[in-house]
Amino acid sequence: MFKTISDPADSEVRSVIRFLKAKKNFDAEIHRQLVGIYGENVMTDGMVRKWVRQFNDGRTNVHDEARSGRPSVVEDGLVANVNEKIRENSRFTIRMLFDEFPQISKTVLHEIVTNRLNYRKLCSRWVPKMLTDVHITK
């Protein structure tokens, strides 16, 4: 009958809920139509009722509201400083980096090294995951 749309954006689904609510559809009917178009995992019936209730209370924005959270300590300058320390001594440990940067936890340092700088441990040396031609010739 209809083509199923996979992995829709949250704001898209909320816009459809707002539209169907404006057409005076019931909550259960809105959920049934969403499941028909977006599939079973789109949104629970309870979440549809929550959004309908919010739209009834006067909410017009379908986007997530900004939330306060803990600010990230990982900045580009910090990543560059960690990278500089690694280049000075490739036989480092996370504990040695922690001694250089005591304000940052070992977990965050490990995440910087592995995720942001893309290093991995190889024979007690940290090397880039993707070797470039320059690395290969060295």
Coordinates of N, CA and C in Angstrom, one line a residue:
M1 N 0.8 -1.2 0.0 CA 0.0 0.0 0.0 C 0.9 1.2 0.0
F2 N 1.6 1.5 1.1 CA 2.5 2.7 1.2 C 3.9 2.2 1.3
K3 N 4.8 3.0 0.9 CA 6.2 2.6 1.1 C 6.6 3.0 2.5
T4 N 7.3 2.1 3.2 CA 7.8 2.4 4.6 C 9.0 3.3 4.6
I5 N 9.0 4.3 5.4 CA 10.2 5.2 5.5 C 11.0 4.8 6.7
S6 N 12.3 4.4 6.5 CA 13.1 4.0 7.6 C 13.9 5.1 8.2
D7 N 14.1 5.0 9.5 CA 15.0 6.0 10.2 C 14.6 7.4 10.0
P8 N 13.4 7.8 10.3 CA 13.0 9.2 10.2 C 13.7 10.1 11.3
A9 N 13.8 11.4 11.0 CA 14.3 12.3 12.1 C 13.2 12.5 13.1
D10 N 13.6 12.7 14.3 CA 12.6 12.9 15.4 C 11.7 14.1 15.1
S11 N 12.2 15.2 14.6 CA 11.4 16.3 14.4 C 10.4 16.1 13.2
E12 N 10.8 15.2 12.3 CA 9.8 14.8 11.2 C 8.6 14.1 11.8
V13 N 8.9 13.1 12.7 CA 7.8 12.4 13.3 C 6.9 13.3 14.1
R14 N 7.5 14.2 14.9 CA 6.7 15.1 15.7 C 5.9 16.1 14.9
S15 N 6.5 16.5 13.7 CA 5.7 17.3 12.8 C 4.5 16.6 12.3
V16 N 4.6 15.3 12.0 CA 3.5 14.5 11.5 C 2.4 14.4 12.7
I17 N 2.9 14.2 13.9 CA 2.0 14.1 15.0 C 1.2 15.4 15.2
R18 N 1.9 16.5 15.0 CA 1.3 17.9 15.2 C 0.3 18.1 14.0
F19 N 0.6 17.6 12.8 CA -0.3 17.8 11.7 C -1.6 16.9 11.9
L20 N -1.4 15.7 12.3 CA -2.5 14.8 12.5 C -3.4 15.2 13.7
K21 N -2.8 15.8 14.7 CA -3.5 16.3 15.8 C -4.4 17.5 15.4
A22 N -3.8 18.3 14.5 CA -4.6 19.5 14.0 C -5.8 19.0 13.2
K23 N -5.6 17.8 12.6 CA -6.8 17.3 11.8 C -7.8 16.6 12.7
K24 N -7.6 16.7 14.0 CA -8.5 16.2 15.0 C -8.5 14.7 15.1
N25 N -7.4 14.0 14.8 CA -7.3 12.6 14.9 C -7.0 12.2 16.4
F26 N -7.5 11.0 16.8 CA -7.3 10.6 18.1 C -5.8 10.1 18.3
D27 N -5.3 10.0 19.5 CA -4.0 9.6 19.8 C -3.7 8.2 19.2
A28 N -4.6 7.2 19.4 CA -4.4 5.9 18.9 C -4.3 5.8 17.4
E29 N -5.1 6.6 16.8 CA -5.2 6.7 15.3 C -3.8 7.3 14.8
I30 N -3.3 8.3 15.5 CA -2.1 8.9 15.1 C -1.0 7.9 15.2
H31 N -0.9 7.1 16.3 CA 0.1 6.1 16.4 C 0.0 5.0 15.4
R32 N -1.3 4.6 15.0 CA -1.5 3.6 14.0 C -0.9 4.1 12.7
Q33 N -1.2 5.3 12.3 CA -0.7 5.9 11.0 C 0.8 6.0 11.0
L34 N 1.4 6.4 12.1 CA 2.9 6.5 12.2 C 3.5 5.1 12.0
V35 N 2.9 4.1 12.7 CA 3.5 2.8 12.5 C 3.3 2.3 11.1
G36 N 2.2 2.6 10.5 CA 2.0 2.2 9.1 C 3.0 2.8 8.1
I37 N 3.4 4.0 8.3 CA 4.4 4.7 7.4 C 5.8 4.4 7.8
Y38 N 6.1 4.6 9.1 CA 7.5 4.6 9.6 C 8.0 3.2 10.1
G39 N 7.0 2.3 10.4 CA 7.4 1.0 10.9 C 7.2 0.9 12.4
E40 N 7.4 -0.3 12.9 CA 7.0 -0.6 14.3 C 7.9 0.2 15.3
N41 N 9.1 0.5 15.0 CA 10.0 1.1 16.0 C 10.0 2.6 15.9
V42 N 9.0 3.2 15.3 CA 9.1 4.7 15.2 C 8.9 5.4 16.5
M43 N 7.9 5.1 17.3 CA 7.6 5.7 18.6 C 6.5 4.9 19.3
T44 N 6.6 4.9 20.6 CA 5.6 4.1 21.4 C 4.3 4.9 21.4
D45 N 3.3 4.2 21.8 CA 2.0 4.9 21.9 C 2.0 5.9 23.0
G46 N 2.7 5.6 24.1 CA 2.8 6.5 25.2 C 3.5 7.8 24.8
M47 N 4.6 7.7 24.0 CA 5.3 8.9 23.5 C 4.4 9.7 22.6
V48 N 3.6 9.1 21.8 CA 2.7 9.8 20.9 C 1.7 10.6 21.8
R49 N 1.2 9.9 22.8 CA 0.2 10.6 23.7 C 0.9 11.8 24.4
K50 N 2.2 11.6 24.8 CA 2.9 12.7 25.4 C 3.1 13.9 24.5
W51 N 3.4 13.7 23.2 CA 3.6 14.8 22.3 C 2.3 15.4 22.0
V52 N 1.2 14.6 21.8 CA -0.1 15.2 21.6 C -0.5 16.1 22.8
R53 N -0.3 15.6 24.0 CA -0.6 16.4 25.2 C 0.2 17.8 25.2
Q54 N 1.5 17.7 24.8 CA 2.3 18.9 24.7 C 1.8 19.9 23.7
F55 N 1.4 19.3 22.5 CA 0.9 20.2 21.5 C -0.5 20.8 21.9
N56 N -1.3 20.0 22.6 CA -2.5 20.6 23.2 C -2.3 21.7 24.2
D57 N -1.2 21.6 24.9 CA -0.9 22.6 25.9 C -0.2 23.9 25.3
G58 N -0.1 23.9 24.0 CA 0.4 25.1 23.3 C 1.8 25.0 22.8
R59 N 2.4 23.9 22.9 CA 3.8 23.8 22.3 C 3.7 23.8 20.8
T60 N 4.5 24.5 20.1 CA 4.6 24.6 18.6 C 5.9 24.1 18.1
N61 N 6.9 24.1 18.9 CA 8.2 23.7 18.4 C 8.3 22.1 18.4
V62 N 8.8 21.6 17.3 CA 8.9 20.1 17.2 C 10.3 19.7 17.4
H63 N 11.2 20.6 17.6 CA 12.6 20.2 17.9 C 12.9 20.1 19.4
D64 N 14.0 19.3 19.7 CA 14.3 19.2 21.1 C 14.8 20.5 21.7
E65 N 14.4 20.7 22.9 CA 14.9 21.9 23.6 C 16.3 21.7 24.1
A66 N 17.0 22.8 24.2 CA 18.4 22.8 24.6 C 18.4 22.3 26.1
R67 N 19.3 21.4 26.4 CA 19.4 20.9 27.8 C 20.8 21.3 28.3
S68 N 20.8 21.6 29.6 CA 22.0 21.9 30.3 C 22.7 20.6 30.6
G69 N 24.0 20.6 30.4 CA 24.8 19.4 30.7 C 26.2 19.8 31.1
R70 N 26.9 18.9 31.4 CA 28.3 19.1 31.8 C 29.1 19.5 30.5
P71 N 29.8 20.6 30.6 CA 30.6 21.0 29.4 C 31.7 20.1 29.2
S72 N 32.0 19.9 27.9 CA 33.1 19.0 27.5 C 34.5 19.6 27.8
V73 N 35.4 18.9 28.3 CA 36.7 19.4 28.6 C 37.6 19.2 27.4
V74 N 37.1 18.4 26.4 CA 37.9 18.1 25.2 C 37.8 19.3 24.2
E75 N 38.9 20.0 24.0 CA 38.9 21.1 23.1 C 40.0 20.8 22.1
D76 N 40.0 21.6 21.0 CA 41.0 21.3 19.9 C 42.4 21.6 20.4
G77 N 42.5 22.6 21.3 CA 43.9 23.0 21.8 C 44.4 21.9 22.7
L78 N 43.5 21.3 23.5 CA 43.9 20.2 24.4 C 44.3 18.9 23.5
V79 N 43.6 18.7 22.5 CA 43.9 17.5 21.6 C 45.2 17.8 20.9
A80 N 45.5 19.0 20.5 CA 46.8 19.3 19.9 C 47.9 19.1 20.9
N81 N 47.7 19.5 22.2 CA 48.8 19.4 23.2 C 49.0 17.9 23.5
V82 N 48.0 17.1 23.5 CA 48.2 15.7 23.8 C 48.9 15.0 22.6
N83 N 48.5 15.4 21.4 CA 49.2 14.9 20.2 C 50.7 15.3 20.2
E84 N 51.0 16.5 20.6 CA 52.4 16.9 20.7 C 53.2 16.0 21.7
K85 N 52.6 15.7 22.8 CA 53.3 14.9 23.8 C 53.5 13.5 23.3
I86 N 52.5 13.0 22.5 CA 52.6 11.7 21.9 C 53.8 11.6 20.9
R87 N 53.9 12.7 20.1 CA 54.9 12.7 19.1 C 56.3 12.8 19.7
E88 N 56.4 13.4 20.9 CA 57.7 13.5 21.6 C 58.1 12.1 22.0
N89 N 57.2 11.3 22.5 CA 57.5 9.9 23.0 C 56.4 9.0 22.6
S90 N 56.6 8.2 21.6 CA 55.6 7.3 21.2 C 55.4 6.1 22.1
R91 N 56.4 5.9 23.0 CA 56.3 4.8 24.0 C 55.7 5.3 25.3
F92 N 54.6 6.0 25.2 CA 54.0 6.5 26.4 C 52.9 5.6 26.9
T93 N 52.4 5.9 28.1 CA 51.3 5.2 28.6 C 50.3 6.3 28.9
I94 N 49.0 5.8 29.1 CA 48.0 6.8 29.5 C 48.3 7.4 30.9
R95 N 49.0 6.6 31.8 CA 49.4 7.1 33.1 C 50.4 8.3 32.9
M96 N 51.4 8.1 32.0 CA 52.3 9.1 31.7 C 51.7 10.4 31.2
L97 N 50.6 10.2 30.3 CA 49.9 11.4 29.9 C 49.1 12.0 31.0
F98 N 48.6 11.2 31.9 CA 47.9 11.7 33.1 C 48.8 12.6 33.9
D99 N 50.0 12.2 34.1 CA 51.0 13.0 34.8 C 51.2 14.3 34.2
E100 N 51.2 14.4 32.8 CA 51.4 15.6 32.1 C 50.1 16.5 32.2
F101 N 48.9 15.9 32.2 CA 47.7 16.6 32.1 C 46.8 16.1 33.3
P102 N 47.1 16.5 34.5 CA 46.4 16.0 35.7 C 45.0 16.5 35.8
Q103 N 44.6 17.5 35.1 CA 43.2 18.1 35.2 C 42.3 17.2 34.4
I104 N 42.8 16.2 33.6 CA 41.9 15.4 32.7 C 42.0 14.0 33.2
S105 N 40.8 13.3 33.2 CA 40.8 11.9 33.7 C 41.5 11.0 32.7
K106 N 41.9 9.8 33.2 CA 42.5 8.8 32.4 C 41.6 8.4 31.3
T107 N 40.3 8.3 31.6 CA 39.3 7.8 30.7 C 39.2 8.8 29.5
V108 N 39.1 10.1 29.8 CA 39.0 11.1 28.8 C 40.3 11.1 27.9
L109 N 41.5 11.0 28.6 CA 42.7 10.9 27.8 C 42.8 9.7 26.9
H110 N 42.3 8.6 27.4 CA 42.3 7.4 26.5 C 41.3 7.6 25.3
E111 N 40.2 8.3 25.6 CA 39.3 8.6 24.5 C 39.9 9.6 23.5
I112 N 40.6 10.5 23.9 CA 41.3 11.5 23.0 C 42.3 10.7 22.2
V113 N 43.1 9.9 22.8 CA 44.1 9.2 22.1 C 43.5 8.2 21.0
T114 N 42.5 7.4 21.4 CA 42.0 6.4 20.5 C 41.0 6.9 19.6
N115 N 40.1 7.8 20.0 CA 39.0 8.3 19.1 C 39.3 9.5 18.4
R116 N 39.8 10.5 19.1 CA 40.1 11.8 18.4 C 41.3 11.8 17.6
L117 N 42.4 11.2 18.1 CA 43.7 11.1 17.4 C 43.9 9.9 16.6
N118 N 43.0 8.9 16.8 CA 43.1 7.6 16.1 C 44.4 6.9 16.2
Y119 N 44.9 6.8 17.4 CA 46.1 6.0 17.7 C 45.6 4.6 18.3
R120 N 46.5 3.6 18.1 CA 46.2 2.3 18.7 C 47.5 1.8 19.2
K121 N 47.5 0.9 20.1 CA 48.7 0.3 20.7 C 49.2 -0.8 19.8
L122 N 50.5 -0.8 19.5 CA 51.1 -1.8 18.6 C 52.6 -2.0 19.2
C123 N 52.8 -3.2 19.8 CA 54.1 -3.5 20.3 C 54.7 -2.5 21.2
S124 N 53.9 -2.1 22.2 CA 54.3 -1.1 23.2 C 54.5 0.3 22.6
R125 N 54.0 0.6 21.4 CA 54.1 1.9 20.8 C 52.7 2.3 20.4
W126 N 52.5 3.5 20.4 CA 51.2 4.1 19.9 C 51.4 4.5 18.5
V127 N 50.7 4.0 17.5 CA 50.9 4.4 16.1 C 49.5 4.8 15.6
P128 N 49.5 5.6 14.6 CA 48.2 6.0 13.9 C 47.5 4.8 13.3
K129 N 46.2 4.7 13.4 CA 45.5 3.6 12.9 C 45.7 3.5 11.4
M130 N 45.7 4.6 10.7 CA 45.8 4.6 9.2 C 47.2 5.2 8.9
L131 N 48.1 4.3 8.4 CA 49.4 4.8 8.1 C 49.4 5.5 6.7
T132 N 50.0 6.7 6.7 CA 50.1 7.4 5.4 C 51.4 7.0 4.8
D133 N 51.7 7.5 3.5 CA 52.9 7.2 2.8 C 54.1 7.7 3.6
V134 N 54.0 8.8 4.3 CA 55.1 9.3 5.0 C 55.4 8.4 6.2
H135 N 54.4 7.9 6.9 CA 54.7 6.9 8.0 C 55.3 5.6 7.5
I136 N 54.9 5.2 6.3 CA 55.4 3.9 5.8 C 56.9 4.0 5.4
T137 N 57.3 5.2 4.8 CA 58.6 5.4 4.4 C 59.5 5.5 5.7
K138 N 59.0 6.0 6.8 CA 59.8 6.2 8.0 C 60.1 4.8 8.6

